Short mmCIF file of C-alpha atoms in Angstrom, two decimals:
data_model
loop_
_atom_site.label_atom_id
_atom_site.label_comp_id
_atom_site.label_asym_id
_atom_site.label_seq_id
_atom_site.Cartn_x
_atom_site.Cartn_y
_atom_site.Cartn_z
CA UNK N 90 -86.38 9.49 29.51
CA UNK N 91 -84.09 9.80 26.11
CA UNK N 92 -84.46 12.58 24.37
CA UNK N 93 -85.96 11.20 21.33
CA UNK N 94 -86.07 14.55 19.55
CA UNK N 95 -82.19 14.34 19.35
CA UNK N 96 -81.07 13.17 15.83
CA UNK N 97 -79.23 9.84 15.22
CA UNK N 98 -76.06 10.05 14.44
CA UNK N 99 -74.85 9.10 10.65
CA UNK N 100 -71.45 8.09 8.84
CA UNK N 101 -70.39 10.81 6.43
CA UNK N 102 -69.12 9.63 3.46
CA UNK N 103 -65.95 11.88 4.32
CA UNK N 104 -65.20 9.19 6.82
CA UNK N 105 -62.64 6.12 6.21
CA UNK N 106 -64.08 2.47 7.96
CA UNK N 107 -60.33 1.77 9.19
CA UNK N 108 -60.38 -2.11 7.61
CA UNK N 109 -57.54 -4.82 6.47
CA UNK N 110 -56.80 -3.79 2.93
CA UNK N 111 -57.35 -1.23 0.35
CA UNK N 112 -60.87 0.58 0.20
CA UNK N 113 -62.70 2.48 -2.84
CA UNK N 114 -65.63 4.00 -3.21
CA UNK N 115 -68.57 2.64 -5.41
CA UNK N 116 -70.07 4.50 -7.71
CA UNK N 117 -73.23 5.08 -6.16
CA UNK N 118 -71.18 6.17 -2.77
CA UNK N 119 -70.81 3.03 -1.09
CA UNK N 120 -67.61 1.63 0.26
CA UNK N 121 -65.83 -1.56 -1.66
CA UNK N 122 -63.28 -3.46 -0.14
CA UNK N 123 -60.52 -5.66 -0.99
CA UNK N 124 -58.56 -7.54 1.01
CA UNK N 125 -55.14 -8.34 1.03
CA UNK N 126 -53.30 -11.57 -1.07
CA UNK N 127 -53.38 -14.17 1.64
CA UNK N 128 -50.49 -15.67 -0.45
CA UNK N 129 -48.24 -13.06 0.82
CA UNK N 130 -48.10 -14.54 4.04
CA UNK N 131 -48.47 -17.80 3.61
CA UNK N 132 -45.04 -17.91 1.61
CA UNK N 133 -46.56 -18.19 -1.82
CA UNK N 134 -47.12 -15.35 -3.80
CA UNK N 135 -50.12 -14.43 -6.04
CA UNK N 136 -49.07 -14.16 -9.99
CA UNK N 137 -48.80 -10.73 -11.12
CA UNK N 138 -50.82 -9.45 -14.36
CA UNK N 139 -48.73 -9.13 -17.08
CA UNK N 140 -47.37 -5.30 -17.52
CA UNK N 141 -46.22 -3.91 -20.76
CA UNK N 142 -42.48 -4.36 -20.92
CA UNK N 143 -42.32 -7.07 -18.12
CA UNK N 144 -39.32 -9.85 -18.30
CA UNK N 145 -39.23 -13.36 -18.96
CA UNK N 146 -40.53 -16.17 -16.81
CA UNK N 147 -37.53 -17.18 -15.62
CA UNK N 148 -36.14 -13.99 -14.80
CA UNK N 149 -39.40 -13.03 -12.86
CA UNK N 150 -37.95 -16.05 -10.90
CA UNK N 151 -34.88 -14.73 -9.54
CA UNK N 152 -36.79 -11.60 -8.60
CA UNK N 153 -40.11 -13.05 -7.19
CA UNK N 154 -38.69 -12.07 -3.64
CA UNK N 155 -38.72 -8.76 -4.66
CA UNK N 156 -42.51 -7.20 -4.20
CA UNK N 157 -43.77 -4.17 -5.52
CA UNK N 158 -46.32 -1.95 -3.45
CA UNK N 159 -48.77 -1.19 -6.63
CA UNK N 160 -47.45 -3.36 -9.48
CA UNK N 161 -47.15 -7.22 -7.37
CA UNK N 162 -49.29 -6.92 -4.02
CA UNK N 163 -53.33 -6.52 -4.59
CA UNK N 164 -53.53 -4.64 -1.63
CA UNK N 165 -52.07 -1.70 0.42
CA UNK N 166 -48.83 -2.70 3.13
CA UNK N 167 -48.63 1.09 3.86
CA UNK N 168 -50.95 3.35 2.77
CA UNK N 169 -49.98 6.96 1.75
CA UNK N 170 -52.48 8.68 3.29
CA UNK N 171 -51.70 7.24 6.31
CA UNK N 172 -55.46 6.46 7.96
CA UNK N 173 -55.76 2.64 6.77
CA UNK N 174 -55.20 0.50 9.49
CA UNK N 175 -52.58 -2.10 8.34
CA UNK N 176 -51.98 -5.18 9.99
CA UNK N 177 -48.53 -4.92 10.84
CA UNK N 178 -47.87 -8.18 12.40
CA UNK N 179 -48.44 -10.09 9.65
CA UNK N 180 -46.90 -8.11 7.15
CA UNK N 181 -43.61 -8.02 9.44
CA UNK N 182 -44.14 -12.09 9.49
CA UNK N 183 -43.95 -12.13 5.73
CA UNK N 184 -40.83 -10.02 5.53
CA UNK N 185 -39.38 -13.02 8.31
CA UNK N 186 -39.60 -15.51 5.69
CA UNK N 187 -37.69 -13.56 3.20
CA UNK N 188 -40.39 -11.45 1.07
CA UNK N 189 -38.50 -7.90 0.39
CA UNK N 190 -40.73 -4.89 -0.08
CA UNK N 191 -40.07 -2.11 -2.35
CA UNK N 192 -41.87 0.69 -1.11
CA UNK N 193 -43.74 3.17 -3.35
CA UNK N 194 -41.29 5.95 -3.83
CA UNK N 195 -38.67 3.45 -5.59
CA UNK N 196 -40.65 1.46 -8.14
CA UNK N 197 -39.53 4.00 -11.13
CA UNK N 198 -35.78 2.72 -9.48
CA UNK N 199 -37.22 -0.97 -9.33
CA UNK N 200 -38.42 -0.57 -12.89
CA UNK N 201 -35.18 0.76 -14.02
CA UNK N 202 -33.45 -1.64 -12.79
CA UNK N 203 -34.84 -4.75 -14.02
CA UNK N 204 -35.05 -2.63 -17.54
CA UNK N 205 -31.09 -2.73 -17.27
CA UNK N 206 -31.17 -6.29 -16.24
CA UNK N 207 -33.09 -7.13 -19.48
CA UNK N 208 -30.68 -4.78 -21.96
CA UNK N 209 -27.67 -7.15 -20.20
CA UNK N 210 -29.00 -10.34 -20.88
CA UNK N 211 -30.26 -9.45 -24.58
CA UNK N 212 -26.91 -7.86 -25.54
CA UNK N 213 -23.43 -9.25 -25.83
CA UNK N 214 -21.72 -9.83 -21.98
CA UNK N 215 -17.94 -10.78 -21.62
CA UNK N 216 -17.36 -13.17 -18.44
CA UNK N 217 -16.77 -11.00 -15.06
CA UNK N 218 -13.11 -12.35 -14.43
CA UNK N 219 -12.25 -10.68 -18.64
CA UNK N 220 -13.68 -7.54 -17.30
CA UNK N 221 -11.60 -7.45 -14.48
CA UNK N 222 -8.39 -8.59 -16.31
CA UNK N 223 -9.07 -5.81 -18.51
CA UNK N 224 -9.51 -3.49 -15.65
CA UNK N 225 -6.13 -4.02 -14.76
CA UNK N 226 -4.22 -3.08 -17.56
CA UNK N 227 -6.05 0.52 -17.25
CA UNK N 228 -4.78 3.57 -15.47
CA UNK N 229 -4.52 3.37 -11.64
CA UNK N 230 -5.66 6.82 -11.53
CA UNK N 231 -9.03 5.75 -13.46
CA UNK N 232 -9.47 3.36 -10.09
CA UNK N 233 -12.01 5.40 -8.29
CA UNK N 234 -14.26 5.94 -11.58
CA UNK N 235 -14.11 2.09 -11.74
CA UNK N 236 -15.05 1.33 -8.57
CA UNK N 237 -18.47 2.56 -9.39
CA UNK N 238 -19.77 0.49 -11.79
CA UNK N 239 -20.96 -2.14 -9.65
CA UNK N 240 -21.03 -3.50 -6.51
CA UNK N 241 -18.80 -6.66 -7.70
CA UNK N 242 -16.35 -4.72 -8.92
CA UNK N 243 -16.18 -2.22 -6.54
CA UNK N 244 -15.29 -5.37 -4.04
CA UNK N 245 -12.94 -6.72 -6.57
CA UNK N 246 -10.78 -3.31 -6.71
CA UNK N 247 -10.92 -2.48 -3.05
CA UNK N 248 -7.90 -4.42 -2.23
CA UNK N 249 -6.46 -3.02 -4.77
CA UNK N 250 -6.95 0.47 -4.16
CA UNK N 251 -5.81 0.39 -0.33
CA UNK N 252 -2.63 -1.76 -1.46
CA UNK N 253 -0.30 1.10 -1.20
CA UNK N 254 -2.61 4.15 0.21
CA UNK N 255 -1.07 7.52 -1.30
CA UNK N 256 -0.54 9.90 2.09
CA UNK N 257 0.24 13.10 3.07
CA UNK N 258 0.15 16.00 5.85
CA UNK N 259 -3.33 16.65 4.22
CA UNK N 260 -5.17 13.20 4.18
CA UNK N 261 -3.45 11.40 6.55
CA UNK N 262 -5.79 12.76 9.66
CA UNK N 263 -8.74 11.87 7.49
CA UNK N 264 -7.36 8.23 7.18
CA UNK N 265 -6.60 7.41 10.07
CA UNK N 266 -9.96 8.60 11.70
CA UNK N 267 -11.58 6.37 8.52
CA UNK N 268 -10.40 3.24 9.91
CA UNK N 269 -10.91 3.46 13.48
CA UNK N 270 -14.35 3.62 13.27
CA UNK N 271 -16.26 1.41 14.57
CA UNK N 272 -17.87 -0.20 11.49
CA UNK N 273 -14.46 -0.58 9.45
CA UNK N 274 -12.80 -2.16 12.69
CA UNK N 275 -11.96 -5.48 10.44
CA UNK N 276 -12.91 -3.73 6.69
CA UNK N 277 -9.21 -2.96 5.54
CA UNK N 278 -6.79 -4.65 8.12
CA UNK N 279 -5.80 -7.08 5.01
CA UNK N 280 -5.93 -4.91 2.09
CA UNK N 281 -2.98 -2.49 3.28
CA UNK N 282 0.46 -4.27 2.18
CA UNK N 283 2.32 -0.94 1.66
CA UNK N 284 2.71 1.99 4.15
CA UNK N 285 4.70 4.56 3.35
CA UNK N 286 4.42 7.93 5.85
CA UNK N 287 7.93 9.65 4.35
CA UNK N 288 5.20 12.56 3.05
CA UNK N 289 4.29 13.09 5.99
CA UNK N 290 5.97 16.10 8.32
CA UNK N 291 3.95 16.11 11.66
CA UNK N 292 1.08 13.37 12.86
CA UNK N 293 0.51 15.54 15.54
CA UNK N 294 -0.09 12.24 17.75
CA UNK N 295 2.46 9.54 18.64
CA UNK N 296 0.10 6.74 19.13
CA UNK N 297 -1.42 7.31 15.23
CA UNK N 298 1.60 5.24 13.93
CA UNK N 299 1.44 2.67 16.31
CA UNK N 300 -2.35 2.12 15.88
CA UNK N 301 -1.60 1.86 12.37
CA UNK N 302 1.00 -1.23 12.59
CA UNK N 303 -1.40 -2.91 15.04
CA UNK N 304 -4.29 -2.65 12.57
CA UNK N 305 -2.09 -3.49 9.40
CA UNK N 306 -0.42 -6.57 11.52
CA UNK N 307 -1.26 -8.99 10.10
CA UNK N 308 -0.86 -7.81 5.81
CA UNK N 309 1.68 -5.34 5.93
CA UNK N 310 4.80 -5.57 4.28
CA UNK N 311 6.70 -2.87 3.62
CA UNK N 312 6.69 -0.04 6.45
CA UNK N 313 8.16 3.66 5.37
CA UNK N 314 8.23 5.87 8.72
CA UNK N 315 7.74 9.53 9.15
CA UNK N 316 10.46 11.80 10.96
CA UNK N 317 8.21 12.10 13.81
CA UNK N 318 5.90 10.28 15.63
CA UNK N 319 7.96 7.12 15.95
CA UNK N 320 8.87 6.11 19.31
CA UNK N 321 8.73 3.01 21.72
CA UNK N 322 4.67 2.04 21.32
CA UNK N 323 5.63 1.83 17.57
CA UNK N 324 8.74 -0.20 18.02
CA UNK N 325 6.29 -2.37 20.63
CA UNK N 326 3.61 -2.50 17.76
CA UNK N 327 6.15 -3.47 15.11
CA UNK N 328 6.60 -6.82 17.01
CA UNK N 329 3.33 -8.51 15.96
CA UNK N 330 4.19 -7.48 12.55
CA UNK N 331 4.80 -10.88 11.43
CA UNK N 332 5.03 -10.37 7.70
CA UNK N 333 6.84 -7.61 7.03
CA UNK N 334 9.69 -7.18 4.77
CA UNK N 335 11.07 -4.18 4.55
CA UNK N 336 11.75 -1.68 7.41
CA UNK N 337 12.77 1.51 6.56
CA UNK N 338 13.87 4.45 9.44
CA UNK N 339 15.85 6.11 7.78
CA UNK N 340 13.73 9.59 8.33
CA UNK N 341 13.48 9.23 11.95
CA UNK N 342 14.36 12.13 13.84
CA UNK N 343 13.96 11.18 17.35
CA UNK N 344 16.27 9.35 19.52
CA UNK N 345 16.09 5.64 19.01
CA UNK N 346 17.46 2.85 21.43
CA UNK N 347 19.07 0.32 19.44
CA UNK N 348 18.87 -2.21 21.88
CA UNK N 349 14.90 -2.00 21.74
CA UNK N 350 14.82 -1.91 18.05
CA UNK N 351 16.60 -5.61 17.86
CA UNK N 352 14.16 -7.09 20.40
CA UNK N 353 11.44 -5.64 18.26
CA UNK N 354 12.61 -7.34 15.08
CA UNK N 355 14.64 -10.17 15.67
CA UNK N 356 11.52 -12.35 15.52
CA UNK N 357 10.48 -11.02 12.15
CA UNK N 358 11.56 -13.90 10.38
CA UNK N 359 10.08 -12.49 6.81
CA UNK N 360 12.25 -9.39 7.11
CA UNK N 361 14.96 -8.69 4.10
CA UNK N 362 15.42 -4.78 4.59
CA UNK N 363 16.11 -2.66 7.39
CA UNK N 364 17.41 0.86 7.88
CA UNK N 365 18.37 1.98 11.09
CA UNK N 366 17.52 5.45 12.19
CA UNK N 367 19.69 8.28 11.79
CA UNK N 368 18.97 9.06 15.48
CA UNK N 369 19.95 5.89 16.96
CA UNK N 370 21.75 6.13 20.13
CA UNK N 371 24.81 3.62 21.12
CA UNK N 372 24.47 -0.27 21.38
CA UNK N 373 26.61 -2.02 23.94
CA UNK N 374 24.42 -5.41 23.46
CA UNK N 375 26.15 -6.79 20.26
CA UNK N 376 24.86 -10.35 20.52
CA UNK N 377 21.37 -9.71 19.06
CA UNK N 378 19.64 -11.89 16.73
CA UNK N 379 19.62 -10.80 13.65
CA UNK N 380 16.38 -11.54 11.05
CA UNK N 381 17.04 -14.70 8.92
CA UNK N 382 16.09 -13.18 5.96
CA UNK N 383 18.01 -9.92 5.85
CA UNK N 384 19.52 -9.19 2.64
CA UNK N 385 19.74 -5.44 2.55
CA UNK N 386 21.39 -3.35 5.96
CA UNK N 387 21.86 0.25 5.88
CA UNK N 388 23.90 1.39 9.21
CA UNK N 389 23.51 4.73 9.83
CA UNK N 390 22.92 6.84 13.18
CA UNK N 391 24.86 5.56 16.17
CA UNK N 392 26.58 2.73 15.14
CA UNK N 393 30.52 2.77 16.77
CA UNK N 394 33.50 1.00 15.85
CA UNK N 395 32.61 -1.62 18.56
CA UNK N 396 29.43 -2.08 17.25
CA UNK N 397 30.89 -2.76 13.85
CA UNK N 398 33.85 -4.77 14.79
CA UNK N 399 32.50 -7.14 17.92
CA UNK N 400 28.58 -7.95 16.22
CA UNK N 401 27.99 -11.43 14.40
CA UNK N 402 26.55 -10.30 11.26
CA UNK N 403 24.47 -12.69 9.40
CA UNK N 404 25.64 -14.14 6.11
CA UNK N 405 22.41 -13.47 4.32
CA UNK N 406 23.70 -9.97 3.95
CA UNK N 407 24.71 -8.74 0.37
CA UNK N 408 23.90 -5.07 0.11
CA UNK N 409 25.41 -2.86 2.87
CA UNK N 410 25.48 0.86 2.82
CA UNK N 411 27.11 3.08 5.37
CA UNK N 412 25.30 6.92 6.16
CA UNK N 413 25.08 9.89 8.45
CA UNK N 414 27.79 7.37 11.16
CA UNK N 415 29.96 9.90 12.73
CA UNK N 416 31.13 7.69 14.78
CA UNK N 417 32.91 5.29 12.99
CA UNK N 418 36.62 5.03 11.55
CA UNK N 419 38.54 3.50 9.07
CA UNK N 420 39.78 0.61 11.40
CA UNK N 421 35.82 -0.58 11.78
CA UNK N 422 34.93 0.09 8.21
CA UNK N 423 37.89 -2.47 6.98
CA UNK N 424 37.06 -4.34 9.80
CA UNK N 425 33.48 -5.64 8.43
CA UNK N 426 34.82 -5.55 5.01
CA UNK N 427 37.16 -8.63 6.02
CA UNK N 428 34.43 -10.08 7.25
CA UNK N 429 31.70 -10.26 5.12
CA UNK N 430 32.68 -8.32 1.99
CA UNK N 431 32.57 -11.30 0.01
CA UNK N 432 29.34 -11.59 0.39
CA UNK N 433 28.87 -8.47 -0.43
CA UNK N 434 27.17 -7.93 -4.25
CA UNK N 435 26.31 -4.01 -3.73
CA UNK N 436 28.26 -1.34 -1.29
CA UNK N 437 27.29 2.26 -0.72
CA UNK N 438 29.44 4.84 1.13
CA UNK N 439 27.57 8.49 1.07
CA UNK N 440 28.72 11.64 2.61
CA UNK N 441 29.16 12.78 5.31
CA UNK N 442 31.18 10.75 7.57
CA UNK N 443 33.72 13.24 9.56
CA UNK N 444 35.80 10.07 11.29
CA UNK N 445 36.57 8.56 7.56
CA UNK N 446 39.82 9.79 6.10
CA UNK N 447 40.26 10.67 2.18
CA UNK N 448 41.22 6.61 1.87
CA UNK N 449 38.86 4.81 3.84
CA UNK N 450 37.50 2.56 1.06
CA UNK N 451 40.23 2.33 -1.31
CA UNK N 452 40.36 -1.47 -0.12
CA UNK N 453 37.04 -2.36 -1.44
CA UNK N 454 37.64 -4.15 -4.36
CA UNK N 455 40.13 -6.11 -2.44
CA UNK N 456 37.77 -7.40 -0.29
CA UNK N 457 34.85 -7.75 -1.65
CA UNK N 458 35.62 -8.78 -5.20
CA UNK N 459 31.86 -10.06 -5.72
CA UNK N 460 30.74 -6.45 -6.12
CA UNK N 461 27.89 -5.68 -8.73
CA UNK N 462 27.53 -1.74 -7.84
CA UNK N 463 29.94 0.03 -5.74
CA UNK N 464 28.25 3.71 -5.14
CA UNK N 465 30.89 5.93 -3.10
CA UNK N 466 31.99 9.57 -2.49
CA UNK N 467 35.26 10.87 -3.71
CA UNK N 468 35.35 11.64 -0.43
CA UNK N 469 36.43 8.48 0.87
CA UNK N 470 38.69 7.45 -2.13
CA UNK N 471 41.84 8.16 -3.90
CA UNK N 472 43.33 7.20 -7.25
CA UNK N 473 44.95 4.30 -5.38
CA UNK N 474 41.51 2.58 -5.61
CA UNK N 475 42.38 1.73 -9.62
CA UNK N 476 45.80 0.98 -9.50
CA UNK N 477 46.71 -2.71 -10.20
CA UNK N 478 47.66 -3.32 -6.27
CA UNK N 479 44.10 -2.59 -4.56
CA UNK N 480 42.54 -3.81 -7.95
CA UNK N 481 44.14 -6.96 -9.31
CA UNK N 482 43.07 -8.88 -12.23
CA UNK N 483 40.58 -11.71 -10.48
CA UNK N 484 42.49 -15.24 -11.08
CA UNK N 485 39.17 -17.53 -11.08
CA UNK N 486 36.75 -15.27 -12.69
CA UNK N 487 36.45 -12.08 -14.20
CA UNK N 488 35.30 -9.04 -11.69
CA UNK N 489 31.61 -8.95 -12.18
CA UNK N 490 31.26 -5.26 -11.36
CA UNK N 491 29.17 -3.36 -13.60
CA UNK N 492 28.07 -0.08 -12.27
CA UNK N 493 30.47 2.53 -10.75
CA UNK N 494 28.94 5.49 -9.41
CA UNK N 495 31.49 8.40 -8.42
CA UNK N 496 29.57 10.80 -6.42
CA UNK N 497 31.00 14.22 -5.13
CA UNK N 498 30.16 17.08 -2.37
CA UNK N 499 31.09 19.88 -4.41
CA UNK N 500 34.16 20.91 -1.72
CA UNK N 501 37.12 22.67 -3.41
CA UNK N 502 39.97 20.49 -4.87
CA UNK N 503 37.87 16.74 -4.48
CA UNK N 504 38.28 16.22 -7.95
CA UNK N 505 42.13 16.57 -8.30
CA UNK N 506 42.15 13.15 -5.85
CA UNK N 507 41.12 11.08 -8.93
CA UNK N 508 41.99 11.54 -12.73
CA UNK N 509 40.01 9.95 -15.52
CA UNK N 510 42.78 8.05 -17.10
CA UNK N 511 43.51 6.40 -13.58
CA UNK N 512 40.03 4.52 -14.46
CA UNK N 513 40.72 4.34 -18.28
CA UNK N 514 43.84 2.46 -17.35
CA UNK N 515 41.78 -0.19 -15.31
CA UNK N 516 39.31 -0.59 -18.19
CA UNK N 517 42.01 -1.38 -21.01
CA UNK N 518 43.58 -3.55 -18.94
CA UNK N 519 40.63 -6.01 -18.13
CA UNK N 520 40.89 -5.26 -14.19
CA UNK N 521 37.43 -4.15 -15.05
CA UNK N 522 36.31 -6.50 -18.05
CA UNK N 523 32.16 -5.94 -16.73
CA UNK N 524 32.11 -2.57 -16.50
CA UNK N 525 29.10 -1.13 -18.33
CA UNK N 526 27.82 2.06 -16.51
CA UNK N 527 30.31 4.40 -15.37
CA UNK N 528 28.21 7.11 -13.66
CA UNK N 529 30.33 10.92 -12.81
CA UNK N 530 28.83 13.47 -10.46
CA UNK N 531 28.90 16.78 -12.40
CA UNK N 532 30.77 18.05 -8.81
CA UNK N 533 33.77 16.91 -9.18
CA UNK N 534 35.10 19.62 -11.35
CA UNK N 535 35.76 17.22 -14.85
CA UNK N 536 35.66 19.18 -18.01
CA UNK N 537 33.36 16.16 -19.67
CA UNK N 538 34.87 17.96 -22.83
CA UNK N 539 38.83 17.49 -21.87
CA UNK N 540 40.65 14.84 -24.18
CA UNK N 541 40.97 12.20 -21.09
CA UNK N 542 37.14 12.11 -20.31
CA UNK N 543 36.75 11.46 -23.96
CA UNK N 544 39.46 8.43 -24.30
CA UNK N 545 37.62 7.16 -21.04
CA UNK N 546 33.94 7.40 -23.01
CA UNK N 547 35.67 6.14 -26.03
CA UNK N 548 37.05 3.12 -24.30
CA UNK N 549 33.82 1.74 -22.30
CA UNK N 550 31.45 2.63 -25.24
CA UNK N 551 34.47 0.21 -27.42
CA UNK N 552 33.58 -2.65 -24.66
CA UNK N 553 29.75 -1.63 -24.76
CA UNK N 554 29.87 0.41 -21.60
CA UNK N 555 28.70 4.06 -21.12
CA UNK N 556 29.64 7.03 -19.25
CA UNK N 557 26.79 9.14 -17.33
CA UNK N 558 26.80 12.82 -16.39
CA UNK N 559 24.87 13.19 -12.95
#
């Protein structure tokens, strides 16, 4: 038989009936409940009571997606104390259709926000492309500040900001290990134009530069490389670099193969500079294809006199500068100036150059009379250079040259090659008629203070010119 002497069990009111919605107790210790808004999941939602401070109708409009736990739904999604049974399904079906759910711990955020919302629309607001334009006459420095004003504008600047990325030995680790992850695989490969790596001394890794050129392929522009870390997978990467412009090696320490170089570039048809590597080795190939574009060549490294002398170079070239080529002579260096040099609107000659005698370029202005800036070394010229032979008064035109830059490497006796009336002379006699900026390296042993470096300032400043102390 049951033990009927055994009491019946009764509900506590410390127990919670696990229901579908939010229960309170009565007053006189009973259990109420209230279900939740249907209308949440059948797509429509139940009209909120009016709160103190709430917005307009038709703002509520644009945010009627947006649910609040206490202030929109009338009953619990989640409760905090964890023991109300929740119908999960259905709530998760809501959120499907598009409802967004602000849980409880972010409605002072929520409120704030729409509070914001409502101070923007009641006070004056200038269009978002005048904010921008006036963005951009501020500060780059003042970029990162900007950036965090809002989400549009933090979109708007990024390009911006990764343009022309600022690197060193510090960051550059940090940078690199930024963009290969996994979720910025396609985030910046078009916002990086400008790539400049001269800052930096050691990469530690040689395939860091070459990851970099295949990730910036398609954007970059202009490509600055570091003394190390440069060897065949970068040349290999710089292939598919179908936009760039301007290719400077000039830092690059290790050894080079000239040959690969040219079959890396000569189908970058949007290239106009290049500067070969100081530590190029010898070319024998000398029917390469150059870029189309190319506008700017600086040989330097291992170029030879039969480099010089037996390639085709193209005649898009009109500034050509010569540096750290110990291999070539005066017979090469006249050579291409017979060649191209009047195309030529800018030359360059800097020391050193051991194979170059003391008159190596003393022919320039005779053949390439189209000069705008002639930068050379007194190294490589005598006073012959000014005399009316190698500089004759142009029949057609008047010489266009306007800058002359006289640089010096401080050796003993240099500056008794050339005397500053030899170029006075040239001025007063119109072989020079453009002549604005005279620029004298400091080097060369002048007293700027003698009576012939004042007749030579007093006769360009008479035409308009000036002389400059470097």
């Amino acid at each position: 038989m049951a033990n009927k002497r055994r009491p019946k069990k009764t509900r506590g009111l410390h127990y919670r009936r696990y229901v579908y919605g939010e229960t309170a107790l009565n007053n006189d210790g009973g259990e109420q409940y209230r279900d939740l808004d249907e209308g949440l999941f059948s797509g429509h939602l139940s009209e909120s009571p009016k709160r103190e401070g709430s917005m307009d109708s038709d703002y509520e409009e644009d945010n009627k997606n947006f649910i609040s736990l206490h202030q929109q739904w009338y009953g619990e999604v989640w409760p905090l104390s964890k023991f109300q049974k929740v119908d999960v399904l259905r709530v998760c079906l809501a959120l499907k259709q598009g409802l967004k759910v602000l849980p409880p711990w972010e409605d002072v955020i929520y409120e704030q926000r729409l509070k914001n919302r409502e101070i923007e629309r009641q006070g004056m607001k200038l269009p978002f492309e005048i904010i921008l334009e006036i963005i951009w006459f501020t500060k780059e420095e003042d970029r990162k500040d900007q950036m965090l004003i809002c989400k549009s504008i933090y979109y708007s600047l990024l390009p911006q900001v990764y343009y022309f990325p600022k690197l060193n030995s510090v960051n550059f680790l940090t940078f690199v290990d930024m963009l290969m992850l996994r979720g910025n695989k396609k985030r910046f490969k078009d916002y990086v134009k400008v790539l400049d790596l001269s800052n930096i001394i050691q990469s530690n890794k040689t395939s860091y530069v070459s990851r970099l050129l295949r990730k910036f392929e398609d954007s970059l522009e202009v490509f600055i490389s570091s003394q190390s870390s440069f060897g065949l997978p970068a040349l290999i990467s710089l292939r598919y670099c179908k936009q760039l412009k301007v290719l400077d090696l000039n830092l690059v320490s290790e050894t080079i193969n000239l040959k690969e170089l040219f079959r890396s570039i000569h189908n970058l048809s949007s290239l106009e500079q290049l500067s070969f590597p100081r530590s190029s080795i010898t070319c024998e190939d000398y029917n390469m294809e150059w870029p189309p574009k190319l506008w700017y060549l600086k040989l330097q490294g291992g170029i030879t006199d039969e480099f010089l002398m037996n390639s085709h170079f193209p005649p898009t070239i009109t500034n050509l500068e010569f540096a750290h080529c110990p291999n070539i002579s005066d017979e090469a260096v006249n050579d291409i100036l017979a060649r191209i040099g009047t195309q030529l609107t800018k030359l360059s000659v800097f020391y050193p150059m051991p194979m170059l005698s003391a008159t190596a370029f003393d022919l320039a202005y005779l053949y390439c009379p189209n000069l705008l800036l002639f930068y050379t070394s007194i190294s490589y010229i005598s006073a012959d250079i000014f005399n009316d032979t190698f500089l004759p008064v142009l029949v057609d035109k008047d010489r266009p040259l306007r800058n002359l830059i006289i640089d010096s490497p401080g050796q003993l006796g240099q500056g008794a090659k050339l005397d500053p009336d030899d170029i006075t002379i040239a001025v007063s006699e119109d072989r020079l008629p453009c002549l604005k900026s005279l620029s004298l390296s400091s080097l060369l042993g002048w007293d700027f203070l003698s009576g012939s470096v004042q007749d030579l300032v007093s006769e360009l400043e008479y035409r308009g010119g000036a002389v400059y102390k470097l």
